[in-house]
Tab-separated table of C-alpha atoms in Angstrom:
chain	number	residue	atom	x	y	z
A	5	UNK	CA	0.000	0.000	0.000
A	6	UNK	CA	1.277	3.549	-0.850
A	7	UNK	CA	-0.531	6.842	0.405
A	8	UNK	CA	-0.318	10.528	-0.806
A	9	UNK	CA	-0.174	13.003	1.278
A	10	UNK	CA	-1.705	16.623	1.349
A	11	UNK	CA	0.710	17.122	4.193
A	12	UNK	CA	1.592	15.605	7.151
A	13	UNK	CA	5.033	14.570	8.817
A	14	UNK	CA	7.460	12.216	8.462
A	15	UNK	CA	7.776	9.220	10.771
A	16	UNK	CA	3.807	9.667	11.906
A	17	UNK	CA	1.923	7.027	12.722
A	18	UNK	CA	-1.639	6.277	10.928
A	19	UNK	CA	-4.086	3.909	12.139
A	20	UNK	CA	-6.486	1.811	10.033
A	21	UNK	CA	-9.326	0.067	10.084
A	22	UNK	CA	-9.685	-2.938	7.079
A	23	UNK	CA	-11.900	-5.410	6.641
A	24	UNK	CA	-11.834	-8.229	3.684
A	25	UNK	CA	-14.916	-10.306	2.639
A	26	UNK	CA	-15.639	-12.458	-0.117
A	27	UNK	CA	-18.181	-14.235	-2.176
A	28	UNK	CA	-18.092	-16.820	-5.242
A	29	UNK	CA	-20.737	-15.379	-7.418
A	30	UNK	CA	-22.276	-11.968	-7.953
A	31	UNK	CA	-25.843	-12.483	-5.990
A	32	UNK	CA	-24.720	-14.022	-3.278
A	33	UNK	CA	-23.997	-11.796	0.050
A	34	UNK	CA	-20.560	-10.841	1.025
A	35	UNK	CA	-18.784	-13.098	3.995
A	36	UNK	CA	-16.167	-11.271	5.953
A	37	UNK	CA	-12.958	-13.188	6.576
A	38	UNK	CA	-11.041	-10.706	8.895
A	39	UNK	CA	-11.551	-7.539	9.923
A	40	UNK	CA	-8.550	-5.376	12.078
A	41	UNK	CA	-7.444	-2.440	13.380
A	42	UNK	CA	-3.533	-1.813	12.367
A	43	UNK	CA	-1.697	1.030	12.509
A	44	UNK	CA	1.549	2.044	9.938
A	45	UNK	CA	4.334	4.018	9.888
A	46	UNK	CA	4.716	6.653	7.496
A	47	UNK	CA	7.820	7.840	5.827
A	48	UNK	CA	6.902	10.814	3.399
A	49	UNK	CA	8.871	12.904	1.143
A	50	UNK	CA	8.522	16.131	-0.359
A	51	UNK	CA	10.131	14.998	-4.147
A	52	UNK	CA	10.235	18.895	-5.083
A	53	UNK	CA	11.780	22.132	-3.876
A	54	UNK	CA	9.369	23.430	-1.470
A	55	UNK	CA	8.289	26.646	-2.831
A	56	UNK	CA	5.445	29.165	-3.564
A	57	UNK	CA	4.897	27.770	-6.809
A	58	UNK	CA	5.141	24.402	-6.158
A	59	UNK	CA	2.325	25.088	-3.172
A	60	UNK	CA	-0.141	22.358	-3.322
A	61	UNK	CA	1.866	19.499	-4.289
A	62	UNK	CA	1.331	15.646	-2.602
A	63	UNK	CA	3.967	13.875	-0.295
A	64	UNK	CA	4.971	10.985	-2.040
A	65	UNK	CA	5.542	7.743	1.010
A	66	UNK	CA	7.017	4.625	0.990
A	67	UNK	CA	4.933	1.509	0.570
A	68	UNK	CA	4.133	-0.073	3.621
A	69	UNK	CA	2.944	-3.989	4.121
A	70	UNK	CA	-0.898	-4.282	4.252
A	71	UNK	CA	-2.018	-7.935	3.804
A	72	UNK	CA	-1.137	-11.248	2.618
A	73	UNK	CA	-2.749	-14.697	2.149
A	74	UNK	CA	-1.811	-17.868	2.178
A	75	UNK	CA	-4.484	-19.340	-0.397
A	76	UNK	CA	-7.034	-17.546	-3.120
A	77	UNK	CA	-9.650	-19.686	-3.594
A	78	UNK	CA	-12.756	-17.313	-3.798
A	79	UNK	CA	-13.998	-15.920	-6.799
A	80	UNK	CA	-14.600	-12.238	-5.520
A	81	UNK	CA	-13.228	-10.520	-2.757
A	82	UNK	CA	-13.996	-6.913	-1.173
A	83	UNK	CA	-11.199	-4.848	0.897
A	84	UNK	CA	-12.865	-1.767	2.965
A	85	UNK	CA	-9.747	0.731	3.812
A	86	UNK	CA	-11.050	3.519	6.670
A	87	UNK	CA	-8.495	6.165	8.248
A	88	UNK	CA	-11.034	6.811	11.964
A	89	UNK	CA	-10.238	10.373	12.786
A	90	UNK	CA	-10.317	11.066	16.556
A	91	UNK	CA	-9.098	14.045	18.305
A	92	UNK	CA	-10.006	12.774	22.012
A	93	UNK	CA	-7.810	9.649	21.700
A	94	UNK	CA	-5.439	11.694	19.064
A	95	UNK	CA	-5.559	8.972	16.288
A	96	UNK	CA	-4.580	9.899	12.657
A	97	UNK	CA	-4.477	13.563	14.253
A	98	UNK	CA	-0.569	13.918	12.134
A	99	UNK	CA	-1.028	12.322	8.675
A	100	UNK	CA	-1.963	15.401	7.021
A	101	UNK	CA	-4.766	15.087	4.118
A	102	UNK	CA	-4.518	11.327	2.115
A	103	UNK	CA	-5.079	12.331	-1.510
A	104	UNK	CA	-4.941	8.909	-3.094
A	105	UNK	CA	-4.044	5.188	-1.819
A	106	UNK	CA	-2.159	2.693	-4.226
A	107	UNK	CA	-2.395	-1.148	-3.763
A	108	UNK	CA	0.135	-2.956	-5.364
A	109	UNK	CA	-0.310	-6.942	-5.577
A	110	UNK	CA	2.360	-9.619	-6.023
A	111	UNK	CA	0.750	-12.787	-7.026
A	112	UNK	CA	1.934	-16.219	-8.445
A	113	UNK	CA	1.289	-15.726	-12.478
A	114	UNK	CA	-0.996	-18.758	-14.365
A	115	UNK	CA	2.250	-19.664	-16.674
A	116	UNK	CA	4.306	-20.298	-13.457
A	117	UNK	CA	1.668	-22.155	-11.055
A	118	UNK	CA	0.977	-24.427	-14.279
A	119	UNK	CA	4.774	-25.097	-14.661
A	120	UNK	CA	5.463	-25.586	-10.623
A	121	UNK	CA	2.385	-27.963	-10.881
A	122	UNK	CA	3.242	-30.060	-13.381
A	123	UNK	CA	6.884	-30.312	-11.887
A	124	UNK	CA	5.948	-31.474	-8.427
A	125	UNK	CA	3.277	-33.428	-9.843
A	126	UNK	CA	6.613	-35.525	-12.217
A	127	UNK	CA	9.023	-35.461	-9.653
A	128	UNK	CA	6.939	-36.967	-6.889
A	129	UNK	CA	6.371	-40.153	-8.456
A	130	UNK	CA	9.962	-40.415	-9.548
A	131	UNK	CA	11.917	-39.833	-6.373
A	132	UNK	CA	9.769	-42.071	-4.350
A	133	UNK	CA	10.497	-44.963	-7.054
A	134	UNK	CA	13.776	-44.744	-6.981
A	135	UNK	CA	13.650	-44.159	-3.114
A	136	UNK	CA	11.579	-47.648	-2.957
A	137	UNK	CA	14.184	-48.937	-5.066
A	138	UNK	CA	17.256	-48.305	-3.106
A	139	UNK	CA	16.558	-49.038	-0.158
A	140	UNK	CA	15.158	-52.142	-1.500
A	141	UNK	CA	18.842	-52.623	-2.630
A	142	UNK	CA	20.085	-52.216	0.928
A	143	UNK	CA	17.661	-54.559	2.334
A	144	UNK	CA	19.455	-57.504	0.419
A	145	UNK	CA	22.794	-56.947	2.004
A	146	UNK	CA	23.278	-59.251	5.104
A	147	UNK	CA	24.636	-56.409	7.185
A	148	UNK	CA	22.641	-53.248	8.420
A	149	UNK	CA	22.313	-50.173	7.103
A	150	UNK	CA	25.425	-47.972	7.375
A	151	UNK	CA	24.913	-44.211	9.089
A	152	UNK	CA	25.290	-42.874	5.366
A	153	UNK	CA	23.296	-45.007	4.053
A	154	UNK	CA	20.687	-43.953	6.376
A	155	UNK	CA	20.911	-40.101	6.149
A	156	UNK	CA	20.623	-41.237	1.979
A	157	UNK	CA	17.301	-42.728	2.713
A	158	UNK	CA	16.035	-39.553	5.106
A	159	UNK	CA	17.226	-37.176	2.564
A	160	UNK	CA	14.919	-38.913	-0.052
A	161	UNK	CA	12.383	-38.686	2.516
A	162	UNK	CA	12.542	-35.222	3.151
A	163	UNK	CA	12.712	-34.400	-0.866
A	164	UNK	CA	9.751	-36.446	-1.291
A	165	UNK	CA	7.930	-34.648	1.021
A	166	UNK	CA	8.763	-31.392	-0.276
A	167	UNK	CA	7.513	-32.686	-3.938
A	168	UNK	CA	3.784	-33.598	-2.660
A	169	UNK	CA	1.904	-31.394	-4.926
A	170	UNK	CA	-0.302	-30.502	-2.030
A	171	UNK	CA	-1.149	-26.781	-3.542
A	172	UNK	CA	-3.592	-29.068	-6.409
A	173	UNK	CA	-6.070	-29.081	-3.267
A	174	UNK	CA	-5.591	-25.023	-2.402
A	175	UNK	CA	-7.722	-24.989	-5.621
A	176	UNK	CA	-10.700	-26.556	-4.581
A	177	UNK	CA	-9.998	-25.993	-0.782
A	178	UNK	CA	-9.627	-22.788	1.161
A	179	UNK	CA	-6.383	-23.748	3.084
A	180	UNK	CA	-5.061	-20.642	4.142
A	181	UNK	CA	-2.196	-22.437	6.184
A	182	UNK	CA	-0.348	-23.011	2.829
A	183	UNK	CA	2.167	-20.180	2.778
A	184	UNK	CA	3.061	-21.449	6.537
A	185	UNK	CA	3.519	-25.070	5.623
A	186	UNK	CA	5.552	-24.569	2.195
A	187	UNK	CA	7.927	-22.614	4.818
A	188	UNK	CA	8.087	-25.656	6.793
A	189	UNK	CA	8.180	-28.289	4.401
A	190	UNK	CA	10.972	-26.564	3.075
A	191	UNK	CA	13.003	-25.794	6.313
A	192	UNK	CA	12.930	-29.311	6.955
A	193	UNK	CA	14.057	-29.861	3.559
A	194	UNK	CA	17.072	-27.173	4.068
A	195	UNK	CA	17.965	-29.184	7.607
A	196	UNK	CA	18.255	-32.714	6.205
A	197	UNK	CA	20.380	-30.852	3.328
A	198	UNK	CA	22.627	-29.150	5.214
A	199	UNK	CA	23.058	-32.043	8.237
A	200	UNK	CA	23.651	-34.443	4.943
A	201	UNK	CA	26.487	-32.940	3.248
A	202	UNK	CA	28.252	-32.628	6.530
A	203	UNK	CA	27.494	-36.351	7.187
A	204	UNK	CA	28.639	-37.301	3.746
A	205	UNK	CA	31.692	-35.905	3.739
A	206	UNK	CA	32.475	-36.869	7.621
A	207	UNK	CA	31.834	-40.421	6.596
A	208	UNK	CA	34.704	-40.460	3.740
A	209	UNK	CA	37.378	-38.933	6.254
A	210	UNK	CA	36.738	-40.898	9.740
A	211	UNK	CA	38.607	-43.470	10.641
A	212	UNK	CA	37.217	-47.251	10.425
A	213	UNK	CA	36.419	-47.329	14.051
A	214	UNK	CA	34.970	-43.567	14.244
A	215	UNK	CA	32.517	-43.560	11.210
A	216	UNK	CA	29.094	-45.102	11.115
A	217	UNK	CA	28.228	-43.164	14.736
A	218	UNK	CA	25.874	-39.960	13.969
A	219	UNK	CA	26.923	-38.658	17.721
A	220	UNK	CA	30.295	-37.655	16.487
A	221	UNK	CA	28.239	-35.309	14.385
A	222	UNK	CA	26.642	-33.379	16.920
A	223	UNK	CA	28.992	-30.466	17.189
A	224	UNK	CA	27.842	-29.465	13.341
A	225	UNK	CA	24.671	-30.580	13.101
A	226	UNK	CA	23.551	-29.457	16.389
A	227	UNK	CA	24.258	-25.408	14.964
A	228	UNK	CA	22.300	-26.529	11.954
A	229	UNK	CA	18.942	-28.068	13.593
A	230	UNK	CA	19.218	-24.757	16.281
A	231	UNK	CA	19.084	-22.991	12.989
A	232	UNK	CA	16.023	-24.192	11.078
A	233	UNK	CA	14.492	-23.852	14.868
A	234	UNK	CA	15.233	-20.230	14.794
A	235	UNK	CA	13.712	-19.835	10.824
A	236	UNK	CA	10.896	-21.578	12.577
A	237	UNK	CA	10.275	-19.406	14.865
A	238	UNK	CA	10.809	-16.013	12.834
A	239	UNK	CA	8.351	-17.281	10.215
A	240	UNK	CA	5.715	-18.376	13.194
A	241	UNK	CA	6.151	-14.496	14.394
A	242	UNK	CA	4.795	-13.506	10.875
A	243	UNK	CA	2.734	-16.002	9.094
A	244	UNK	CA	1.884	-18.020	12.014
A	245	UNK	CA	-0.363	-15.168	13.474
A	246	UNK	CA	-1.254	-14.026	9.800
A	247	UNK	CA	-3.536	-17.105	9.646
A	248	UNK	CA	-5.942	-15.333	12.254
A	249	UNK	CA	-4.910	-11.799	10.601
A	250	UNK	CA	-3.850	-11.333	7.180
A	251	UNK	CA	-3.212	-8.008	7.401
A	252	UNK	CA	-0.339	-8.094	10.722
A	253	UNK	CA	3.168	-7.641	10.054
A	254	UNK	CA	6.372	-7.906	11.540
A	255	UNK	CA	7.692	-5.069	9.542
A	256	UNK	CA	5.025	-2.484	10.883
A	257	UNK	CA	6.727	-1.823	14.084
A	258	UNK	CA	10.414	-0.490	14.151
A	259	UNK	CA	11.277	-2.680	16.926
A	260	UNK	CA	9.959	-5.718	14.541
A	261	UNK	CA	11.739	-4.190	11.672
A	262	UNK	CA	14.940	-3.618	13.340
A	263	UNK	CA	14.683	-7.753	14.336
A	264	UNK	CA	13.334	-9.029	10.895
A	265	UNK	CA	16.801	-7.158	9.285
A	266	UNK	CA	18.747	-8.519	11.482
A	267	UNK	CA	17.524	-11.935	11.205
A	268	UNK	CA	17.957	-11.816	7.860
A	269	UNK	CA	21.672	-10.655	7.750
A	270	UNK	CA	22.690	-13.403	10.719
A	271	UNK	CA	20.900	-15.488	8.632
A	272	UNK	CA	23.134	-15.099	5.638
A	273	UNK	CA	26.749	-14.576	7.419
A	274	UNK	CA	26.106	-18.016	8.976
A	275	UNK	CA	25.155	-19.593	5.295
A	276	UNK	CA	28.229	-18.242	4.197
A	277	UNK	CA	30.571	-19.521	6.832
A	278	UNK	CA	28.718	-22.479	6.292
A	279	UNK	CA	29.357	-22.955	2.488
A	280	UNK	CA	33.446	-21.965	3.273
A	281	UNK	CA	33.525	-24.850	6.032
A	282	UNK	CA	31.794	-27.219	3.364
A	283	UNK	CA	34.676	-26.184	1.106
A	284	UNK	CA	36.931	-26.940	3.553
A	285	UNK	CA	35.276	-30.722	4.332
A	286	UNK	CA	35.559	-31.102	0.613
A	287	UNK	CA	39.283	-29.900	0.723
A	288	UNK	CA	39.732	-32.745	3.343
A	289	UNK	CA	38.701	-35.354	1.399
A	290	UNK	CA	40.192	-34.769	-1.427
A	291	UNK	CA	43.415	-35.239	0.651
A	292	UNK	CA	42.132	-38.596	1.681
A	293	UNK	CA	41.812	-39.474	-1.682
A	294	UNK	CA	44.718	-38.506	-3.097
A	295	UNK	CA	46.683	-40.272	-0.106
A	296	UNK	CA	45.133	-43.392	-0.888
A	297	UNK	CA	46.387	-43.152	-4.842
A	298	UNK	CA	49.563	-44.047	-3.260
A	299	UNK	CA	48.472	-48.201	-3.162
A	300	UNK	CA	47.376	-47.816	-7.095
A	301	UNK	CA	50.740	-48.519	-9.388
A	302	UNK	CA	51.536	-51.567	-6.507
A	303	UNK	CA	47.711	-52.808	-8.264
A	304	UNK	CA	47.203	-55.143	-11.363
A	305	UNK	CA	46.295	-53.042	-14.484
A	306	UNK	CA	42.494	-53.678	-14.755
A	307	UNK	CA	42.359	-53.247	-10.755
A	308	UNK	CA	44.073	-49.728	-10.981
A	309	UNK	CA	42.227	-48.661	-13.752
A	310	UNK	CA	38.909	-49.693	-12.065
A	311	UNK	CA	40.050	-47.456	-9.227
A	312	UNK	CA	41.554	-44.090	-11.303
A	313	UNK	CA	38.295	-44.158	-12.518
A	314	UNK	CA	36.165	-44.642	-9.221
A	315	UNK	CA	38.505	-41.485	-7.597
A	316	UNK	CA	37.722	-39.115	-10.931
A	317	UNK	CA	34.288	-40.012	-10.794
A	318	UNK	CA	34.098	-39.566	-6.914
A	319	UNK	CA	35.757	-36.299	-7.128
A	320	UNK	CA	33.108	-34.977	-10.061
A	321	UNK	CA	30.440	-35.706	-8.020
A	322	UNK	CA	32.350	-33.774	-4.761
A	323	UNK	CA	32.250	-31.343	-7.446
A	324	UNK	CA	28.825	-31.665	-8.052
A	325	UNK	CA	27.920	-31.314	-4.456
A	326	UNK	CA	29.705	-28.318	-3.728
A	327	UNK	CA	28.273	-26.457	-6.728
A	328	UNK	CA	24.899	-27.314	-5.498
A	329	UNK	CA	25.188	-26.063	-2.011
A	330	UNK	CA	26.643	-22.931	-3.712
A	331	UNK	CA	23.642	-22.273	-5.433
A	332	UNK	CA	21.459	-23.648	-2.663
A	333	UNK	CA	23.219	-20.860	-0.210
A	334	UNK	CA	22.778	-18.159	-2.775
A	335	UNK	CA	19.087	-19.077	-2.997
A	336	UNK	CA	18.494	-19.260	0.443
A	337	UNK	CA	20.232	-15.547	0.760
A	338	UNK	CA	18.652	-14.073	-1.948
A	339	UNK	CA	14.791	-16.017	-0.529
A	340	UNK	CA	15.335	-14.151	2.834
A	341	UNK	CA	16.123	-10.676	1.286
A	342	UNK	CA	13.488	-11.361	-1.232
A	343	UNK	CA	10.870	-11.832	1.649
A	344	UNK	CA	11.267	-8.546	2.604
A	345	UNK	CA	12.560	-6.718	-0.356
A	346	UNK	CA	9.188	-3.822	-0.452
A	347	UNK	CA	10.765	-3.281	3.431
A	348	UNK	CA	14.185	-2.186	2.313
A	349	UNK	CA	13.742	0.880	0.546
A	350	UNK	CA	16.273	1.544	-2.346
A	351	UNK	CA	17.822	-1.930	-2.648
A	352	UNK	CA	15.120	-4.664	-4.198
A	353	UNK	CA	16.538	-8.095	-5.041
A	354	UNK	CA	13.964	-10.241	-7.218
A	355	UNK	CA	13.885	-13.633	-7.953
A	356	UNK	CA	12.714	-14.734	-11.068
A	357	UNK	CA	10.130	-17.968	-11.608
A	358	UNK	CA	13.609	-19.588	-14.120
A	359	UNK	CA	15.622	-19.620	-11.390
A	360	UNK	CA	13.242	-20.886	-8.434
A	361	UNK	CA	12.759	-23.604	-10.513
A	362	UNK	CA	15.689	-24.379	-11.267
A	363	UNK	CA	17.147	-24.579	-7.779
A	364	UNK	CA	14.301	-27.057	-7.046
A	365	UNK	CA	15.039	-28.677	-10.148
A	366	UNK	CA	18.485	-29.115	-9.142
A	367	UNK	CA	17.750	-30.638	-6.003
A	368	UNK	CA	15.600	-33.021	-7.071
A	369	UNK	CA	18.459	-34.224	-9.387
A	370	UNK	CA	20.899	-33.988	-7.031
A	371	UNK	CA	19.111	-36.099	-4.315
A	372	UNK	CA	18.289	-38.461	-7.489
A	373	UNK	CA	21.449	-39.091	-8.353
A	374	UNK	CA	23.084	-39.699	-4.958
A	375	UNK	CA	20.331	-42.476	-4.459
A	376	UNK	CA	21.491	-44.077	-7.362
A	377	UNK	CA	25.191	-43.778	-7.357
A	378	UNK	CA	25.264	-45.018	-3.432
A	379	UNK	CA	22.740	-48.035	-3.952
A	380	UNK	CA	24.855	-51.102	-2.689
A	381	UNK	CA	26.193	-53.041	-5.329
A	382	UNK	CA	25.933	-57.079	-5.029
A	383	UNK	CA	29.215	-57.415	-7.399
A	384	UNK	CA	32.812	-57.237	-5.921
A	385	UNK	CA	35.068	-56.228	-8.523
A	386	UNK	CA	38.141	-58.021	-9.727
A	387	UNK	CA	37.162	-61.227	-7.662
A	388	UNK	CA	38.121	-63.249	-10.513
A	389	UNK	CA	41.803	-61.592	-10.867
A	390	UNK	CA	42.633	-62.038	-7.187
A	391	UNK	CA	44.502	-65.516	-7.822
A	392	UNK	CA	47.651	-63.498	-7.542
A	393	UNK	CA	49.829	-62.996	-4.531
A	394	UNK	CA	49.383	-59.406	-4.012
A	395	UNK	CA	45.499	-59.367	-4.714
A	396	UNK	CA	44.619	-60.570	-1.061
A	397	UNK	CA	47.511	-57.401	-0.127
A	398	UNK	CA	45.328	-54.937	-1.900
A	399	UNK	CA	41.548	-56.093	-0.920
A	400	UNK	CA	43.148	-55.466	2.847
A	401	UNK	CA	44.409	-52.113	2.043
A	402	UNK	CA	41.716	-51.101	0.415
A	403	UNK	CA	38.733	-52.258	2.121
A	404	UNK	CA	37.630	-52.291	5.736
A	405	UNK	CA	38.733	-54.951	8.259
A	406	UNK	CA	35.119	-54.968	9.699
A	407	UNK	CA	32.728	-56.614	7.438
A	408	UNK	CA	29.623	-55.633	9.465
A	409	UNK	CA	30.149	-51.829	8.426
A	410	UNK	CA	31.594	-52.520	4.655
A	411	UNK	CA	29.906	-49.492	2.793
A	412	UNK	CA	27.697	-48.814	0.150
A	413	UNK	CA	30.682	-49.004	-2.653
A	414	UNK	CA	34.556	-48.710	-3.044
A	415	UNK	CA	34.907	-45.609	-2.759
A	416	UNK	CA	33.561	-45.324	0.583
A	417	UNK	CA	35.760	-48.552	1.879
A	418	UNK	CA	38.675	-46.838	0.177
A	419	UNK	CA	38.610	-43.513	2.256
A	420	UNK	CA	38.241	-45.164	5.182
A	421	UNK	CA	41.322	-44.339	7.559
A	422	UNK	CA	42.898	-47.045	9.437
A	423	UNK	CA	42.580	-46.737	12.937
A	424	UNK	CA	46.549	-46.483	13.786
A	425	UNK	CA	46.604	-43.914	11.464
């Protein structure tokens, strides 16, 4: 919402009473849905010089937050907008003379909502197939599930559960709750991420006897479940009450301002230090690996070529990962300053439907691809070419001592650290 002013001062407070109602056809009588009393801060300017000739001029002021729902699923709605006047309890007594009130609406376009429907309603089916499918695959295996293997599984979980086209029933269905629970379904989503890639590369540095225990992992993922807590909560502040009152915001008040701000800036320094400790997980591993290329030339041929190309393809997809929480940081930056972005004057940072897409897009792939590439294989490589004398050397060296915790492939077994080391 954006007033114009006849006069009035800067900073001054104005107090309004709205009410929205609705109805689905044009005889029928209107229902209200909310009705409140909310008051705004203004912040005016005068855009020209003030002089004589420029005497009856409007203010022009910055566009404050008004309403927002969750879920449209009425045909026709009404908005009443009243400024009370009351000198006795001094209530819009300092606003000066509104001239003219400007509503401007953000709103998910027909081209996107068909496109983000018809991508949750594809992907859904195909994660949770290939989901069924591997851990179908680690089932088989006479030993249990390693920790990895695990947090695998729960990742395709959480992805699944953040594909559920849901929004097809916010057509038929007045769910206003659907804003809220997108912003939980994905800061669960952003959790089992975040807790995973630490997990997954902890796994291919520990040593034999240290891996395969998720309480060595509290230290990091502790930080990171606190975290999503605290999104939690700031998003409960907002559109937690909003489901009672569509037209409160935390941004009306200074004091909620000054928080939401810096929420949002903690928020990002703490992704970012994030991402660089990531990089330096990643940095680790590589180390591992390239330690381990030490046992290769002492191989047979075949068995060292199986491995070269097990470490390039391991590395790619180390690669792969950091690139993807790279852009999954950036997104999650950008999302929080984007939430707020009509609250920050000057600087606006939009986010176009290409690349929200894409980012889910990516994930979906992602999480896709590391079901498939960690499925446990039921072949052991180079069985049939271990009749020499060093073959028996190099499955010892190269595999773990304790066959109750062998890993979902070669890789894994191969980073392993012995425990003397």
């Amino acid at each position: 919402m954006c007033p114009t002013s006849a006069g009035g001062l800067d900073g001054a407070l104005a107090t309004i009473d709205v009410g929205l109602a609705y109805r689905d056809d044009t005889l029928s009588e209107w229902t209200e849905m909310a009705h409140s009393i909310e008051q705004r801060k203004l912040s005016c300017n005068f855009t020209t010089t003030k002089t004589y000739e420029n005497e009856g001029r409007y203010y022009e002021c910055d566009l404050l937050p008004f309403m927002e729902l969750g879920n449209v699923a009425h045909k026709y709605y009404l908005l009443n907008i009243r400024l009370p006047v009351s000198e006795r309890k001094k209530i819009n007594m300092g606003i000066g003379e509104i001239k003219d009130i400007r509503l401007v609406g953000i709103h998910q376009n027909g081209g996107f909502t068909k496109v983000w429907f018809a991508m949750k309603t594809f992907l859904t089916p195909s994660i949770l197939i290939i989901m069924v499918w591997y851990w179908r695959r680690i089932t088989l295996m006479t030993r249990p599930p390693v920790l990895l293997e695990k947090v695998i599984f729960a990742l395709g979980l959480c992805m699944t559960f953040i594909n559920i086209p849901v929004e097809w029933f916010s057509v038929g269905f007045n769910w206003t709750w659907m804003l809220l629970f997108g912003d939980i379904r994905q800061g669960i989503f952003y959790a089992m991420l975040l807790s995973f890639w630490i997990i997954f590369c902890g796994e291919h540095l520990m040593d034999q006897m240290e891996r395969n225990h998720f309480s060595i992992y509290w230290k990091q993922v502790g930080p990171i479940v606190f975290g999503s807590f605290c999104l939690f909560i700031f998003d409960m502040c907002e559109r937690g009450v909003q489901l009672k009152n569509p037209f409160y915001s935390i941004w009306a008040s200074d004091v909620g301002t000054e928080l939401a701000m810096a929420f949002i800036i903690v928020a990002g320094i703490c992704a970012c230090l994030y991402f660089l400790f990531l990089c330096f997980m990643v940095f680790q591993v590589f180390r591992n690996i390239s330690g381990k290329r030490s046992s290769l030339p002492a191989m047979s041929k075949a068995r060292r070529l199986h491995y070269e190309g097990l470490i390039f393809r391991f590395k790619f997809l180390m690669l792969v990962t950091l690139t993807c929480a790279a852009m999954t940081v950036i997104f999650f930056i950008i999302s929080q300053v984007n939430e707020g972005h009509w609250h920050w004057g000057d600087y606006t940072v939009q986010v176009n439907s290409a690349f929200f897409t894409g980012i889910y897009g990516m994930w979906n792939l992602y999480v896709f691809a590391i079901m498939f590439l960690y499925a446990p294989s039921h072949k052991r490589y180079g069985d049939e070419q271990s009749s020499d004398a060093g073959a028996s050397g190099e499955d010892i060296q190269l595999t773990t001592t304790i066959t109750h915790v062998d890993g979902p492939t070669e890789i894994y077994k191969m980073t392993g650290k012995e425990a003397q080391e």
